[in-house]
mmCIF file of C-alpha atoms in Angstrom:
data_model
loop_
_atom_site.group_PDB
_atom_site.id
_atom_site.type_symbol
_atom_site.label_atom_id
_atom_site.label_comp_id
_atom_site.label_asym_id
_atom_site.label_seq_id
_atom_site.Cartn_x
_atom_site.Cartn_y
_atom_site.Cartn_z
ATOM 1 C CA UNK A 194 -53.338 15.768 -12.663
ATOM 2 C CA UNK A 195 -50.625 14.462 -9.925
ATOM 3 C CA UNK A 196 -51.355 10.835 -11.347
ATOM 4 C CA UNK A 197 -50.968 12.033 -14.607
ATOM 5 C CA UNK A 198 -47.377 13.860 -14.088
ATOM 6 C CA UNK A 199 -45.963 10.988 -12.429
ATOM 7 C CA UNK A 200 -47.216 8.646 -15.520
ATOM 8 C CA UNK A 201 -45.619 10.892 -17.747
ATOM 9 C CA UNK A 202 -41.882 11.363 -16.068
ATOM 10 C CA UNK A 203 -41.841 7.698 -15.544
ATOM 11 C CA UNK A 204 -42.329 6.840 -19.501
ATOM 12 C CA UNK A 205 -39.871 9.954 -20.210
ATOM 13 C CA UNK A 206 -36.893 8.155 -17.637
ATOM 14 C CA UNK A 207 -37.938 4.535 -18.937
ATOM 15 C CA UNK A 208 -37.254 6.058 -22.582
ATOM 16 C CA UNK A 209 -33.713 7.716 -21.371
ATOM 17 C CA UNK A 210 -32.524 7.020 -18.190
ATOM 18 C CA UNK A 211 -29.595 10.023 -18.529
ATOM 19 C CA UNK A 212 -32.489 12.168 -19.087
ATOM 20 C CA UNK A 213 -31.914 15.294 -17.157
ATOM 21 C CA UNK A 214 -34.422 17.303 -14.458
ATOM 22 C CA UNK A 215 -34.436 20.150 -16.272
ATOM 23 C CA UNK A 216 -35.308 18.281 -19.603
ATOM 24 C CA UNK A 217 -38.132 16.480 -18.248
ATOM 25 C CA UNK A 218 -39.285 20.026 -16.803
ATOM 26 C CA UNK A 219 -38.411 21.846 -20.037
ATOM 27 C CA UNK A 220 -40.544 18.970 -22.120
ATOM 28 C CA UNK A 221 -43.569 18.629 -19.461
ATOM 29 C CA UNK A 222 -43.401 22.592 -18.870
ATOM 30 C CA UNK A 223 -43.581 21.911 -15.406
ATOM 31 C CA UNK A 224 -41.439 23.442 -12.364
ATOM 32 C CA UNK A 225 -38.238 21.582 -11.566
ATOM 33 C CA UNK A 226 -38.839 21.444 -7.792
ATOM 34 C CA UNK A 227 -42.154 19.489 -8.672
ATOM 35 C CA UNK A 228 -39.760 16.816 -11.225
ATOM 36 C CA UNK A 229 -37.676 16.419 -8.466
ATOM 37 C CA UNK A 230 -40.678 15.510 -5.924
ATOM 38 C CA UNK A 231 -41.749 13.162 -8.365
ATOM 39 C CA UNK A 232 -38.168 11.752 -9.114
ATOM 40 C CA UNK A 233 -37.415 10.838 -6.035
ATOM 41 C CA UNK A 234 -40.777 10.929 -3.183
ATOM 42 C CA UNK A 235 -42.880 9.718 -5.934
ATOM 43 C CA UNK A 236 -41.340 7.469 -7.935
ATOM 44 C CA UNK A 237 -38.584 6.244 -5.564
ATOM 45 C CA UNK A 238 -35.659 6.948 -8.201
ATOM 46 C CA UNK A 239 -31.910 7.212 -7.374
ATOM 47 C CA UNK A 240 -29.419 8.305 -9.877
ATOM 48 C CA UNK A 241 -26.299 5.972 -9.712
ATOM 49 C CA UNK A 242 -23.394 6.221 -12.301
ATOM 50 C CA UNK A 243 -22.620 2.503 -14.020
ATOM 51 C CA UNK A 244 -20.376 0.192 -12.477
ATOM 52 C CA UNK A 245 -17.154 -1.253 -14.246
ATOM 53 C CA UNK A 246 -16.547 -4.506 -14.509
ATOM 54 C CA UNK A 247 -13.354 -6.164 -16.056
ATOM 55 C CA UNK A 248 -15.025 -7.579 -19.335
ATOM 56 C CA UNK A 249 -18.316 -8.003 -20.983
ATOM 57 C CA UNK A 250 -18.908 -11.396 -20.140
ATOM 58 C CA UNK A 251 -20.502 -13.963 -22.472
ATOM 59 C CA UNK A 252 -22.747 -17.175 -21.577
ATOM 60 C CA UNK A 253 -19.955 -19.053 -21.808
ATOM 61 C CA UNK A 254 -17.786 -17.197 -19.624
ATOM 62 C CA UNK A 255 -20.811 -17.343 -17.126
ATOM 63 C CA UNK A 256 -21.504 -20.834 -17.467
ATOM 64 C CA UNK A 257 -17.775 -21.612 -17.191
ATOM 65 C CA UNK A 258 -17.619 -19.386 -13.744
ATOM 66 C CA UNK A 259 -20.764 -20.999 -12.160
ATOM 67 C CA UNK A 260 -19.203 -24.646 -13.331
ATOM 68 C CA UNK A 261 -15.661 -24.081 -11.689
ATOM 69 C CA UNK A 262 -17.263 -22.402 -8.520
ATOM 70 C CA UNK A 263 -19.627 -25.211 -8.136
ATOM 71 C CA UNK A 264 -17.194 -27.711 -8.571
ATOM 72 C CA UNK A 265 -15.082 -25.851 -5.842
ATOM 73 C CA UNK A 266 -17.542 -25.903 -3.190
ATOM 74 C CA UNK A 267 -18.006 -29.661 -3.254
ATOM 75 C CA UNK A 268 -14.853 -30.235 -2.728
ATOM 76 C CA UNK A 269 -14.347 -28.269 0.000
ATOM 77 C CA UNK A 270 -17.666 -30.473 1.634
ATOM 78 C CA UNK A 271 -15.862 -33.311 0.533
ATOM 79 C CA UNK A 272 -12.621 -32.150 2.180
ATOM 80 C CA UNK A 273 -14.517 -31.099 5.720
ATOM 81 C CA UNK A 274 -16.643 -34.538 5.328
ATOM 82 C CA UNK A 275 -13.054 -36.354 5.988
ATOM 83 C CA UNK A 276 -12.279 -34.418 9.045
ATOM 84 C CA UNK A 277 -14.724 -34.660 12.195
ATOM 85 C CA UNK A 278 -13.607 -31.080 13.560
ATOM 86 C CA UNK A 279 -13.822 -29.085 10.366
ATOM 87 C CA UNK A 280 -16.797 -27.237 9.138
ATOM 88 C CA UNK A 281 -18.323 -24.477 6.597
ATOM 89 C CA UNK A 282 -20.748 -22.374 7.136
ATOM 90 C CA UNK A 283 -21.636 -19.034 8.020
ATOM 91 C CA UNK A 284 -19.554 -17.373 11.170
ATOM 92 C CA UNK A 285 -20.487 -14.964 12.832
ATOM 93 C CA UNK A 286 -21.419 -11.411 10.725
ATOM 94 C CA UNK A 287 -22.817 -13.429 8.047
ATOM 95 C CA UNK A 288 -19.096 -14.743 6.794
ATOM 96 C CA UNK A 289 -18.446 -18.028 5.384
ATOM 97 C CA UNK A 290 -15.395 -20.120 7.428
ATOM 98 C CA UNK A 291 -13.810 -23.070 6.649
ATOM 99 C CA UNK A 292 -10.791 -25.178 7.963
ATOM 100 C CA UNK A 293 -10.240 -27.553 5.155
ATOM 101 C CA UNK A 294 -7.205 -29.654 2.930
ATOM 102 C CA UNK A 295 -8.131 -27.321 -0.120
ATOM 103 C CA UNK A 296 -7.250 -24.156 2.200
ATOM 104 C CA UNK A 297 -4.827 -25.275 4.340
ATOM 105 C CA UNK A 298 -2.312 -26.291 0.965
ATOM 106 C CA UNK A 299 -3.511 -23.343 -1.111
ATOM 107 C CA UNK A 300 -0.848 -20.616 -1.995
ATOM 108 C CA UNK A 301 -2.347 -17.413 -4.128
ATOM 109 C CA UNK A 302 -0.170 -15.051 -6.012
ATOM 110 C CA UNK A 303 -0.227 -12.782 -9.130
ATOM 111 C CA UNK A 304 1.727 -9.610 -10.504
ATOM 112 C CA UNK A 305 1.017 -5.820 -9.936
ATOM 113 C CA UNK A 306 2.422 -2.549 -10.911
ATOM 114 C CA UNK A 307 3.559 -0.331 -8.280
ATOM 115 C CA UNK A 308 4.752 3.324 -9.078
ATOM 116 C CA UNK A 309 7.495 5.335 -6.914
ATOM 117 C CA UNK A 310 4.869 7.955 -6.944
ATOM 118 C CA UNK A 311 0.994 6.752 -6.492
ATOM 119 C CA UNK A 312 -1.691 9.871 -6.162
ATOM 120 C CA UNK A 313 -3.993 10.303 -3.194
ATOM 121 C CA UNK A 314 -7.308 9.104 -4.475
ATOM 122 C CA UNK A 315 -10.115 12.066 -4.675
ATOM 123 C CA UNK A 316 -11.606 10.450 -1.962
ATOM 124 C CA UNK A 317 -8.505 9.991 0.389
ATOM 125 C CA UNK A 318 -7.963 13.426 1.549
ATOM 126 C CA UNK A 319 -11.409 14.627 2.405
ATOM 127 C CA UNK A 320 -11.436 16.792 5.586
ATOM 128 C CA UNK A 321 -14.037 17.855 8.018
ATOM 129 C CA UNK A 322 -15.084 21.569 6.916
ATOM 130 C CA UNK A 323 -16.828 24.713 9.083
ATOM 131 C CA UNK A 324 -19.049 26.924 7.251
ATOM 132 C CA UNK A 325 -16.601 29.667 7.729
ATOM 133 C CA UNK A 326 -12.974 27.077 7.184
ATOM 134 C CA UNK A 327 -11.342 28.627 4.422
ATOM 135 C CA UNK A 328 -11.633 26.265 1.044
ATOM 136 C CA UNK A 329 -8.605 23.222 1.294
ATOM 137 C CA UNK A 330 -6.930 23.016 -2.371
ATOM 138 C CA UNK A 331 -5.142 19.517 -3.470
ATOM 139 C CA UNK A 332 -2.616 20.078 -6.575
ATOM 140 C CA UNK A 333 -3.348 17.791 -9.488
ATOM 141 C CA UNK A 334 -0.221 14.787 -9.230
ATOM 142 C CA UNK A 335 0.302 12.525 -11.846
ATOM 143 C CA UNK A 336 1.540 9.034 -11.135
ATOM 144 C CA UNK A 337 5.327 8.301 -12.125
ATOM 145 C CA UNK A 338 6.397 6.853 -14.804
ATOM 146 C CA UNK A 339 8.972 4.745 -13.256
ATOM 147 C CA UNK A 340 7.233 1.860 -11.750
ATOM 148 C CA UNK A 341 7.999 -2.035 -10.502
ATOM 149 C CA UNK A 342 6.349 -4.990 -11.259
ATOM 150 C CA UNK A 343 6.047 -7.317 -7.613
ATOM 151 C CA UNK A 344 4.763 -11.045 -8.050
ATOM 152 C CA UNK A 345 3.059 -11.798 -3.811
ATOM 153 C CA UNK A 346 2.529 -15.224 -3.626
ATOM 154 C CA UNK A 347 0.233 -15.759 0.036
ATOM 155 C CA UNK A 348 -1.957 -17.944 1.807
ATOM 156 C CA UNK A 349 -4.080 -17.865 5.057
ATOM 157 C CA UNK A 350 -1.084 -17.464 7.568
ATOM 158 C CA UNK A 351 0.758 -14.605 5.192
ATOM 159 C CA UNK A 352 2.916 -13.838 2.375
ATOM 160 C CA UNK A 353 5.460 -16.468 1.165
ATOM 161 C CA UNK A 354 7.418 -14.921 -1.403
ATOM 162 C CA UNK A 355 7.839 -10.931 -2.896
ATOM 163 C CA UNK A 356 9.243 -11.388 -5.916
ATOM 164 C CA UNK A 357 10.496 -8.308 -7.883
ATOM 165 C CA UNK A 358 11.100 -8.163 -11.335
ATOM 166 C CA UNK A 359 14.205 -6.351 -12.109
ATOM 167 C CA UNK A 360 13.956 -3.211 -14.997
ATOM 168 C CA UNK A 361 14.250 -4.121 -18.034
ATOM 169 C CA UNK A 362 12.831 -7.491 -17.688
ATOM 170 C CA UNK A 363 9.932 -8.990 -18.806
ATOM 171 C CA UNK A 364 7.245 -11.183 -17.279
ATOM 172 C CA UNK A 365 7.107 -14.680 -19.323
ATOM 173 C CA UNK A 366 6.968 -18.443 -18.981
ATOM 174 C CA UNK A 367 10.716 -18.530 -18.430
ATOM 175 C CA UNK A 368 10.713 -15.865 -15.465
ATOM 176 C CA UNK A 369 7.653 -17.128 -14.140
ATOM 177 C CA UNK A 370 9.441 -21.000 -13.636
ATOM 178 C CA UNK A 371 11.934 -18.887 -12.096
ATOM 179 C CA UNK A 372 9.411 -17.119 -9.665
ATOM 180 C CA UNK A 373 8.343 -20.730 -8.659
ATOM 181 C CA UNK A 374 11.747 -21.900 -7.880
ATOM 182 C CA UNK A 375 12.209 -19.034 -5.318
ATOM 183 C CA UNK A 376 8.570 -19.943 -3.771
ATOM 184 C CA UNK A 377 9.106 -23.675 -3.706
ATOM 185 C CA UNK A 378 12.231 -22.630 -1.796
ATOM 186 C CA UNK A 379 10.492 -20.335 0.452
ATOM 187 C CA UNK A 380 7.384 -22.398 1.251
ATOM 188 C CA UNK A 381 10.162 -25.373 2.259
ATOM 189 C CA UNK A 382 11.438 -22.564 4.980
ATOM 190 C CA UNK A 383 8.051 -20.656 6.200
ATOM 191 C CA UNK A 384 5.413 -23.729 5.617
ATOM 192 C CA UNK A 385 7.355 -26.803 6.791
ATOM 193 C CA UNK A 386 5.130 -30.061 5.490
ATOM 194 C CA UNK A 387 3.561 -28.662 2.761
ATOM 195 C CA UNK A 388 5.940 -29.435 -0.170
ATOM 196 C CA UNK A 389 5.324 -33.083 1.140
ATOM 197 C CA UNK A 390 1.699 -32.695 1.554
ATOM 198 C CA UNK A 391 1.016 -31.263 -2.111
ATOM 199 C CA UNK A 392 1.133 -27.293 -2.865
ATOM 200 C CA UNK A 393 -2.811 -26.301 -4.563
ATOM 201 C CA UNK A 394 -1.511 -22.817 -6.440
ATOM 202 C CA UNK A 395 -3.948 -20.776 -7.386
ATOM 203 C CA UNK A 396 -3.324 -18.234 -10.402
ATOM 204 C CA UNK A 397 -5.048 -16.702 -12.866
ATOM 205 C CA UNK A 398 -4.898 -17.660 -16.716
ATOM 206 C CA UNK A 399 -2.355 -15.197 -17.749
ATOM 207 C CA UNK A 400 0.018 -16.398 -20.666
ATOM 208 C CA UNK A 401 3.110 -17.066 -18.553
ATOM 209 C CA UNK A 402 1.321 -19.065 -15.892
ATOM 210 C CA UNK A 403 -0.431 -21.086 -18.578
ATOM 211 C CA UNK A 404 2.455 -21.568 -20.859
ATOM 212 C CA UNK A 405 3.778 -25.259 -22.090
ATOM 213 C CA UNK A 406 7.068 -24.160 -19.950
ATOM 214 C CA UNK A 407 5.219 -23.704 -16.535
ATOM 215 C CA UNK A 408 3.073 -26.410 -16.637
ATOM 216 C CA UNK A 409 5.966 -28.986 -17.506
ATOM 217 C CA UNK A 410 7.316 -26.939 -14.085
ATOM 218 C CA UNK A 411 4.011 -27.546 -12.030
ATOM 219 C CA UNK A 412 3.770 -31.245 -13.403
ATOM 220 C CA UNK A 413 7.447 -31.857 -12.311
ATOM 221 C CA UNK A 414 7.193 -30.807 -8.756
ATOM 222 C CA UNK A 415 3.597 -32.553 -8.417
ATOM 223 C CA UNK A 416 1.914 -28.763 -8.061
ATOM 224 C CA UNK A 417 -1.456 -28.998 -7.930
ATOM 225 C CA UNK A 418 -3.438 -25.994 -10.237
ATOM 226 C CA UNK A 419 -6.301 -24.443 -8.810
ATOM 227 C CA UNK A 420 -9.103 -23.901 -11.863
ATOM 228 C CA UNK A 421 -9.700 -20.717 -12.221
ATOM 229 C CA UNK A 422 -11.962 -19.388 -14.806
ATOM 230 C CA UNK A 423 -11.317 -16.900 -17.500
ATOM 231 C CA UNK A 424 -11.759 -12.846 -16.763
ATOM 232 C CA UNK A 425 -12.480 -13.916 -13.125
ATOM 233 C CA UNK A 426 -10.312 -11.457 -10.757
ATOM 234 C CA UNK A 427 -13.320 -11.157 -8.415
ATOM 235 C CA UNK A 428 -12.437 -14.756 -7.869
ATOM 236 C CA UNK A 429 -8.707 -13.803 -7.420
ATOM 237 C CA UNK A 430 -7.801 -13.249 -3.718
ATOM 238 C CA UNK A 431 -4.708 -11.082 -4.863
ATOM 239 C CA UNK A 432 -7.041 -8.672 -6.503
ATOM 240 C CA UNK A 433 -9.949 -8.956 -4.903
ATOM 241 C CA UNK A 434 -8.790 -8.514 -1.341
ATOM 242 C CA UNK A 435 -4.979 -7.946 -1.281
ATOM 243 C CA UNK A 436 -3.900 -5.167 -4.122
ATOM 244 C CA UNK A 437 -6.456 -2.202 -3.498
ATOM 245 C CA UNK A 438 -5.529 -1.619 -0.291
ATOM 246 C CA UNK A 439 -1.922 -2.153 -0.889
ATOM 247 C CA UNK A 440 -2.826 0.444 -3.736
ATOM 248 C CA UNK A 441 -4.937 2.648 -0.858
ATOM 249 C CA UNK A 442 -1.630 2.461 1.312
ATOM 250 C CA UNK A 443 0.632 3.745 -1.200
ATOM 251 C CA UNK A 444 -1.508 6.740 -1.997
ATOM 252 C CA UNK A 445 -0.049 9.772 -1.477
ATOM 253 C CA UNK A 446 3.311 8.662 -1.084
ATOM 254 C CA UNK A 447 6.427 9.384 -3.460
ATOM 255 C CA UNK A 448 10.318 7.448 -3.398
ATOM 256 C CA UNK A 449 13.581 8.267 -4.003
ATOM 257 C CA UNK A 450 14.206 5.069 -5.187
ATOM 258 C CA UNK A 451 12.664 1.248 -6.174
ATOM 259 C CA UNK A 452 14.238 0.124 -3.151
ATOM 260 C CA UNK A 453 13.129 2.766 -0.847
ATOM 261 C CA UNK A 454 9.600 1.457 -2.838
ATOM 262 C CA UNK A 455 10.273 -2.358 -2.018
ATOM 263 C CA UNK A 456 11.730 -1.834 1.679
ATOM 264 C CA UNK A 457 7.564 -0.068 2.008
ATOM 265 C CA UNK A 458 6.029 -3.216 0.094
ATOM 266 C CA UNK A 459 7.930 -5.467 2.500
ATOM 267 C CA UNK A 460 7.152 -3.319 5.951
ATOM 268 C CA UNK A 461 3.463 -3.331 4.801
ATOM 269 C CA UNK A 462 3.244 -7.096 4.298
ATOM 270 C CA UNK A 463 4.935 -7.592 7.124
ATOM 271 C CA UNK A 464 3.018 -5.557 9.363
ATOM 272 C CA UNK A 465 -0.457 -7.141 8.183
ATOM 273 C CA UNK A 466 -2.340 -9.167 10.821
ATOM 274 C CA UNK A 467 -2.782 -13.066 9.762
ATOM 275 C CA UNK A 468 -6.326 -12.754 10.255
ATOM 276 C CA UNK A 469 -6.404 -10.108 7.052
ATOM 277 C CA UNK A 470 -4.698 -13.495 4.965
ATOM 278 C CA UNK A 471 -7.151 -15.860 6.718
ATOM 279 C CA UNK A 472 -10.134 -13.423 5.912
ATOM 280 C CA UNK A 473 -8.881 -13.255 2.050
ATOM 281 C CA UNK A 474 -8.492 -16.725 1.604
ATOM 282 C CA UNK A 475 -11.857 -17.793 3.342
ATOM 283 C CA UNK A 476 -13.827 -15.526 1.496
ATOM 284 C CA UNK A 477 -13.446 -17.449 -1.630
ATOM 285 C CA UNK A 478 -16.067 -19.709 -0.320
ATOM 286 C CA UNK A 479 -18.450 -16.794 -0.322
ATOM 287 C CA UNK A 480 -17.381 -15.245 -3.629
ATOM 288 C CA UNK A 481 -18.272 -19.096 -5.389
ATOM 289 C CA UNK A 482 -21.511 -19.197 -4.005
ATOM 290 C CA UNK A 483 -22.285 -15.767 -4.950
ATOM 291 C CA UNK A 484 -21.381 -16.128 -8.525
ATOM 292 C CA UNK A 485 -23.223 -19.516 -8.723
ATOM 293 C CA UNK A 486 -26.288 -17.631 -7.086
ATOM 294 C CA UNK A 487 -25.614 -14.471 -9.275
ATOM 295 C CA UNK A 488 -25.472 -17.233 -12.709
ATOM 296 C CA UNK A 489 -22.106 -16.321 -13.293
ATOM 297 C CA UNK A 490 -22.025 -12.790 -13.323
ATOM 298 C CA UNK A 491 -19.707 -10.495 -11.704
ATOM 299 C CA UNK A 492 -19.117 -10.650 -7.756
ATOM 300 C CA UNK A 493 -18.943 -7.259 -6.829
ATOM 301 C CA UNK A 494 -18.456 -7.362 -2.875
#
């Protein structure tokens, strides 16, 4: 009879897999205590809500992803081939590390929103509660309208440039070029040599960075691009290791002003340990040979 249950909730999940307990109780005309046994003792089943990911991905996204990460990671084994004292592998804690050419030119960098007034996540102010603690209440905060948009260009020893685009302004190829001349300006005074030995940007696809204007820009100044495939920000360090927990940081707190806003942004930066850049920029080596081994799917950690 036990045999028989547990046969019969398993078809009933396989068939709807939002099905409820007390449906599959209601249709069986069983107790829900004895669903729930079979749920989860029996049957070994978790409920999990779906994940999002940026974009339904075709084959041709995936086959482009696995194709630029691949290509990637031989050339960094081509780079550490060249020098005697370099290596990559897997460091201590299971983490890929690399001293290379490709890392030690690479600047990152893309755009975010940031709001004067960014809500605590529901998560964020979770206290420790007695039995007998009265019940904590959290308003309901919604985020301000008024917002920034800051362009952090970074590598493995930092940031190199905060740019912030002024209100009222718009983020295209024209601005962008602009962007670029403040970072080719600022890498000259914070990464002395590397203008000489060739600057690899990376940056995602969006229209201003792929515009006619900014890559007659990158082609003038000898900028090396990065490829970086399409609907890829798990393979963007900005987003995948530097803007949630800028985001996480900003939670909770509310400005007077954008530059009581920036004058945060730039403290926070600031007060960042290099190893959190070095950690961000290594673990693209990781993240490619995930999504090759994942066939171009999403990289979720």
């Amino acid at each position: 009879m036990v045999r028989v249950l547990t046969t019969r909730v398993d078809e009933l999940i396989r068939c709807d897999r939002r099905m409820k307990i007390g449906e599959i109780a209601l249709k069986l005309e069983i107790p829900k205590s004895t669903v729930h046994e079979i749920i989860h003792d029996t049957l070994g089943y978790q409920k999990v809500s779906a994940r999002w990911v940026p974009k339904m991905l075709t084959e041709d996204h995936k086959l482009q992803r696995v194709e630029i990460s691949q290509r990637l990671l031989q050339r960094c084994q081509r780079d550490n081939g060249d020098k005697d004292t370099t290596h990559i592998g897997v460091g201590p804690g299971g983490d890929f590390q690399a001293n290379n050419n490709l890392f030690d030119n690479l600047i990152t960098g893309d755009e975010t929103w940031v709001h004067l007034n960014t809500p605590e996540k529901k998560r964020d102010p979770m206290t420790w509660k007695h039995p007998s603690s009265p019940v904590t209440k959290k308003f309901k905060v919604q985020r301000s309208a008024a917002k920034v948009m800051a362009t952090v260009f970074w590598d493995a020893k930092g940031v190199t440039l905060l740019d912030i685009l002024p209100q009222g302004q718009c983020i295209n190829a024209a601005r962008y070029c602009s962007t670029l001349d403040c970072l080719k300006e600022a890498i000259r005074r914070k990464r002395p040599g590397l203008l000489r030995r060739g600057v690899v940007l990376q940056h995602d696809n969006a229209t201003p960075h792929s515009a006619n204007l900014t890559q007659q820009w990158l082609q003038r100044y000898g900028w090396e691009i990065l490829p970086h495939p399409a609907h890829s920000p798990d393979l963007a360090p900005s987003d995948f290791h530097l803007f949630g927990p800028l985001k996480r940081h900003l939670g909770g707190m509310a400005f007077e002003t954008e530059d009581d806003l920036i004058s945060e942004l730039r403290n926070w930066f600031d007060n960042l340990d290099v190893d959190f850049f070095r950690v961000g920029i290594n673990s693209l080596l990781s993240r490619w040979q995930k999504c090759i081994d994942l066939h171009g799917n999403y990289v979720e950690k």
